[in-house]
Amino acid sequence: MNNGRYRESRQIGRKPAANLHHATRVAERIGRPLNQFVTINYSHTACSPREASAAFRKLLASWYARWLRRHQKLKGRCPPTHVWVFEAAGGQVAVHWAVHIPRGLVREFRRSLPQWIAATVGEPVPHDTVKHRPIYNVTGLKRYVLKGMDPHFAPLWKIRPVPQGLIVGKRSGFSRNLGPTARARVGYRPQRHRSTGWTSDATA
């Protein structure tokens, strides 16, 4: 495995998987539930597989976060809230992105996505590059995006592991307000149980 921008991985490690698992619950705790599920297929763009993760993180920082920060309806009161996972099954490099979008801005968000992607890959993208749908079952979605985790730990979350290919760069992530420091700030205390794996003090 390489360090830095071009490190390689073939699965989500135990710690990143646990952070994603808890992040979905923290989103509920702080009143910003993950309500939109977006898949961006970078294999449909001019972006090389080696640069896909970096391109997506640029989209997060330079376009999505800036859109939230500057939107007149929000007045900076809605910080980025999301989790994401890259996969490369079947030779297709794609990112699954579960995100909280405020009520009334979903259509604008969806219209903006192709423009943001184009800005970060260098040219317009085909219409089938992006798929999005509302999230109704966070538990089911979590199991879906974590299917590429380390197979030794997947059973703890009742997840059936499926190999998701080689990813270059950061494989998964979450917004700052859903991370370990934020968890402590809102009083979320994960506890490890022998039979079921990680849970929280509030919900199983």
Short mmCIF file of C-alpha atoms in Angstrom, two decimals:
data_model
loop_
_atom_site.label_atom_id
_atom_site.label_comp_id
_atom_site.label_asym_id
_atom_site.label_seq_id
_atom_site.Cartn_x
_atom_site.Cartn_y
_atom_site.Cartn_z
CA MET A 1 0.00 0.00 0.00
CA ASN A 2 1.27 3.47 -0.91
CA ASN A 3 1.06 6.46 1.40
CA GLY A 4 -0.60 9.75 0.52
CA ARG A 5 -2.51 10.67 -2.60
CA TYR A 6 -1.81 7.42 -4.45
CA ARG A 7 -2.09 4.84 -1.69
CA GLU A 8 -3.95 1.72 -2.77
CA SER A 9 -6.58 -0.35 -0.98
CA ARG A 10 -8.87 -3.26 -1.75
CA GLN A 11 -11.22 -2.99 1.21
CA ILE A 12 -12.51 -0.64 3.88
CA GLY A 13 -10.55 -1.19 7.07
CA ARG A 14 -12.13 -1.83 10.46
CA LYS A 15 -11.63 1.69 11.84
CA PRO A 16 -12.92 3.57 8.75
CA ALA A 17 -15.91 1.21 8.63
CA ALA A 18 -16.68 1.86 12.30
CA ASN A 19 -16.43 5.61 11.74
CA LEU A 20 -18.89 5.40 8.84
CA HIS A 21 -21.22 3.20 10.88
CA HIS A 22 -21.35 5.72 13.71
CA ALA A 23 -21.46 8.75 11.40
CA THR A 24 -24.86 7.75 10.02
CA ARG A 25 -26.24 7.72 13.56
CA VAL A 26 -24.62 10.98 14.57
CA ALA A 27 -26.31 12.62 11.57
CA GLU A 28 -29.65 11.61 13.05
CA ARG A 29 -28.59 12.77 16.52
CA ILE A 30 -27.73 16.30 15.33
CA GLY A 31 -30.91 16.67 13.29
CA ARG A 32 -29.30 16.38 9.87
CA PRO A 33 -30.22 12.88 8.68
CA LEU A 34 -28.65 11.59 5.49
CA ASN A 35 -31.51 11.96 3.04
CA GLN A 36 -29.98 11.80 -0.46
CA PHE A 37 -27.99 8.95 -1.98
CA VAL A 38 -25.76 9.88 -4.92
CA THR A 39 -23.61 7.62 -7.08
CA ILE A 40 -21.02 9.24 -9.36
CA ASN A 41 -19.46 6.89 -11.90
CA TYR A 42 -16.05 8.32 -12.67
CA SER A 43 -15.49 5.70 -15.35
CA HIS A 44 -17.97 7.69 -17.46
CA THR A 45 -15.81 10.80 -17.22
CA ALA A 46 -12.40 11.94 -18.44
CA CYS A 47 -11.02 11.45 -14.92
CA SER A 48 -8.49 8.63 -14.58
CA PRO A 49 -9.07 6.01 -11.86
CA ARG A 50 -5.93 7.24 -10.08
CA GLU A 51 -7.39 10.73 -9.75
CA ALA A 52 -11.05 9.91 -9.02
CA SER A 53 -10.83 10.07 -5.23
CA ALA A 54 -8.92 13.36 -5.34
CA ALA A 55 -11.41 14.80 -7.85
CA PHE A 56 -14.35 13.91 -5.62
CA ARG A 57 -12.75 15.44 -2.54
CA LYS A 58 -12.16 18.60 -4.56
CA LEU A 59 -15.87 18.59 -5.44
CA LEU A 60 -16.72 18.33 -1.75
CA ALA A 61 -14.46 21.16 -0.66
CA SER A 62 -14.63 23.57 -3.59
CA TRP A 63 -18.20 23.16 -4.82
CA TYR A 64 -20.58 21.35 -2.47
CA ALA A 65 -19.30 22.94 0.76
CA ARG A 66 -19.07 26.36 -0.87
CA TRP A 67 -22.63 26.02 -2.20
CA LEU A 68 -23.92 25.33 1.32
CA ARG A 69 -21.84 28.10 2.86
CA ARG A 70 -22.91 30.79 0.39
CA HIS A 71 -26.54 29.83 -0.24
CA GLN A 72 -28.80 32.74 0.64
CA LYS A 73 -31.50 30.49 2.08
CA LEU A 74 -29.07 28.84 4.49
CA LYS A 75 -26.93 31.80 5.56
CA GLY A 76 -24.11 29.47 6.55
CA ARG A 77 -26.22 27.56 9.08
CA CYS A 78 -25.99 24.14 7.40
CA PRO A 79 -22.51 22.58 7.53
CA PRO A 80 -21.61 19.76 5.13
CA THR A 81 -23.04 16.50 6.46
CA HIS A 82 -22.21 13.30 4.60
CA VAL A 83 -20.42 9.98 4.29
CA TRP A 84 -18.91 8.47 1.15
CA VAL A 85 -17.31 5.27 -0.12
CA PHE A 86 -15.44 4.49 -3.35
CA GLU A 87 -15.84 1.16 -5.16
CA ALA A 88 -14.32 -0.36 -8.28
CA ALA A 89 -16.35 -3.50 -8.83
CA GLY A 90 -16.49 -4.70 -12.42
CA GLY A 91 -13.87 -2.20 -13.49
CA GLN A 92 -16.16 0.79 -12.84
CA VAL A 93 -14.75 3.36 -10.42
CA ALA A 94 -17.60 5.07 -8.61
CA VAL A 95 -18.34 6.84 -5.35
CA HIS A 96 -21.44 6.33 -3.22
CA TRP A 97 -22.28 9.52 -1.35
CA ALA A 98 -24.95 9.73 1.35
CA VAL A 99 -25.60 13.37 2.15
CA HIS A 100 -27.95 15.65 4.05
CA ILE A 101 -29.58 18.25 1.80
CA PRO A 102 -31.92 20.78 3.42
CA ARG A 103 -35.59 20.68 2.52
CA GLY A 104 -36.34 22.79 -0.53
CA LEU A 105 -32.85 22.54 -2.01
CA VAL A 106 -32.84 18.97 -3.32
CA ARG A 107 -33.74 19.91 -6.89
CA GLU A 108 -31.09 22.62 -7.01
CA PHE A 109 -28.54 20.19 -5.58
CA ARG A 110 -29.34 17.60 -8.24
CA ARG A 111 -29.16 20.16 -11.05
CA SER A 112 -25.81 21.41 -9.80
CA LEU A 113 -24.09 18.04 -9.51
CA PRO A 114 -23.16 17.55 -13.20
CA GLN A 115 -21.69 21.06 -13.27
CA TRP A 116 -19.61 20.42 -10.16
CA ILE A 117 -18.33 17.13 -11.54
CA ALA A 118 -17.46 18.73 -14.88
CA ALA A 119 -15.56 21.48 -13.10
CA THR A 120 -13.42 18.94 -11.25
CA VAL A 121 -12.74 16.51 -14.13
CA GLY A 122 -12.14 19.13 -16.80
CA GLU A 123 -15.02 18.60 -19.23
CA PRO A 124 -18.80 18.02 -19.38
CA VAL A 125 -19.97 14.58 -18.26
CA PRO A 126 -22.50 12.18 -19.84
CA HIS A 127 -26.02 12.23 -18.42
CA ASP A 128 -25.63 8.74 -16.96
CA THR A 129 -22.62 9.73 -14.83
CA VAL A 130 -24.79 10.62 -11.83
CA LYS A 131 -27.59 8.69 -10.19
CA HIS A 132 -29.47 9.95 -7.16
CA ARG A 133 -32.42 8.92 -5.06
CA PRO A 134 -33.86 9.74 -1.64
CA ILE A 135 -32.80 7.70 1.37
CA TYR A 136 -35.59 5.95 3.27
CA ASN A 137 -33.67 3.17 5.01
CA VAL A 138 -30.36 4.32 6.47
CA THR A 139 -29.58 0.92 7.97
CA GLY A 140 -29.99 -0.82 4.62
CA LEU A 141 -27.95 1.85 2.87
CA LYS A 142 -25.17 1.54 5.45
CA ARG A 143 -24.95 -2.20 4.88
CA TYR A 144 -24.83 -1.59 1.14
CA VAL A 145 -21.98 0.93 1.18
CA LEU A 146 -20.00 -1.10 3.72
CA LYS A 147 -20.14 -4.33 1.72
CA GLY A 148 -16.55 -3.65 0.65
CA MET A 149 -15.22 -3.71 4.21
CA ASP A 150 -12.71 -6.14 5.69
CA PRO A 151 -14.45 -9.55 5.53
CA HIS A 152 -13.11 -10.47 8.97
CA PHE A 153 -15.21 -7.75 10.59
CA ALA A 154 -18.22 -7.56 8.25
CA PRO A 155 -20.28 -10.14 10.21
CA LEU A 156 -20.27 -7.81 13.23
CA TRP A 157 -22.62 -5.54 11.27
CA LYS A 158 -24.47 -8.44 9.67
CA ILE A 159 -22.93 -7.43 6.37
CA ARG A 160 -22.22 -9.86 3.57
CA PRO A 161 -18.80 -8.77 2.27
CA VAL A 162 -18.29 -8.47 -1.47
CA PRO A 163 -14.89 -7.50 -2.99
CA GLN A 164 -15.07 -3.98 -4.42
CA GLY A 165 -11.80 -3.74 -6.30
CA LEU A 166 -8.69 -1.59 -6.14
CA ILE A 167 -9.05 2.07 -5.23
CA VAL A 168 -6.22 4.57 -5.50
CA GLY A 169 -6.36 7.34 -2.93
CA LYS A 170 -8.72 7.80 0.00
CA ARG A 171 -11.39 5.09 -0.12
CA SER A 172 -13.98 6.46 2.29
CA GLY A 173 -14.71 9.48 4.41
CA PHE A 174 -17.19 11.56 6.37
CA SER A 175 -17.80 15.21 7.13
CA ARG A 176 -16.15 16.79 10.14
CA ASN A 177 -19.42 17.14 12.06
CA LEU A 178 -19.89 13.35 12.00
CA GLY A 179 -16.39 12.35 13.11
CA PRO A 180 -15.07 11.08 16.46
CA THR A 181 -14.58 14.55 17.97
CA ALA A 182 -18.10 15.59 17.00
CA ARG A 183 -19.47 12.33 18.41
CA ALA A 184 -17.99 13.12 21.79
CA ARG A 185 -19.34 16.66 21.68
CA VAL A 186 -22.95 15.49 21.24
CA GLY A 187 -22.63 12.75 23.84
CA TYR A 188 -22.65 9.79 21.47
CA ARG A 189 -20.78 6.93 23.13
CA PRO A 190 -20.23 3.81 21.02
CA GLN A 191 -19.97 0.56 22.92
CA ARG A 192 -18.65 -2.68 21.59
CA HIS A 193 -20.78 -5.79 22.11
CA ARG A 194 -19.38 -9.25 21.58
CA SER A 195 -22.36 -10.56 19.60
CA THR A 196 -23.41 -7.61 17.48
CA GLY A 197 -20.30 -5.46 17.12
CA TRP A 198 -20.45 -1.71 17.52
CA THR A 199 -23.59 0.05 18.67
CA SER A 200 -24.29 3.28 20.55
CA ASP A 201 -25.61 4.20 23.94
CA ALA A 202 -28.87 5.32 22.34
CA THR A 203 -29.77 2.81 19.67
CA ALA A 204 -28.83 -0.69 18.63
#
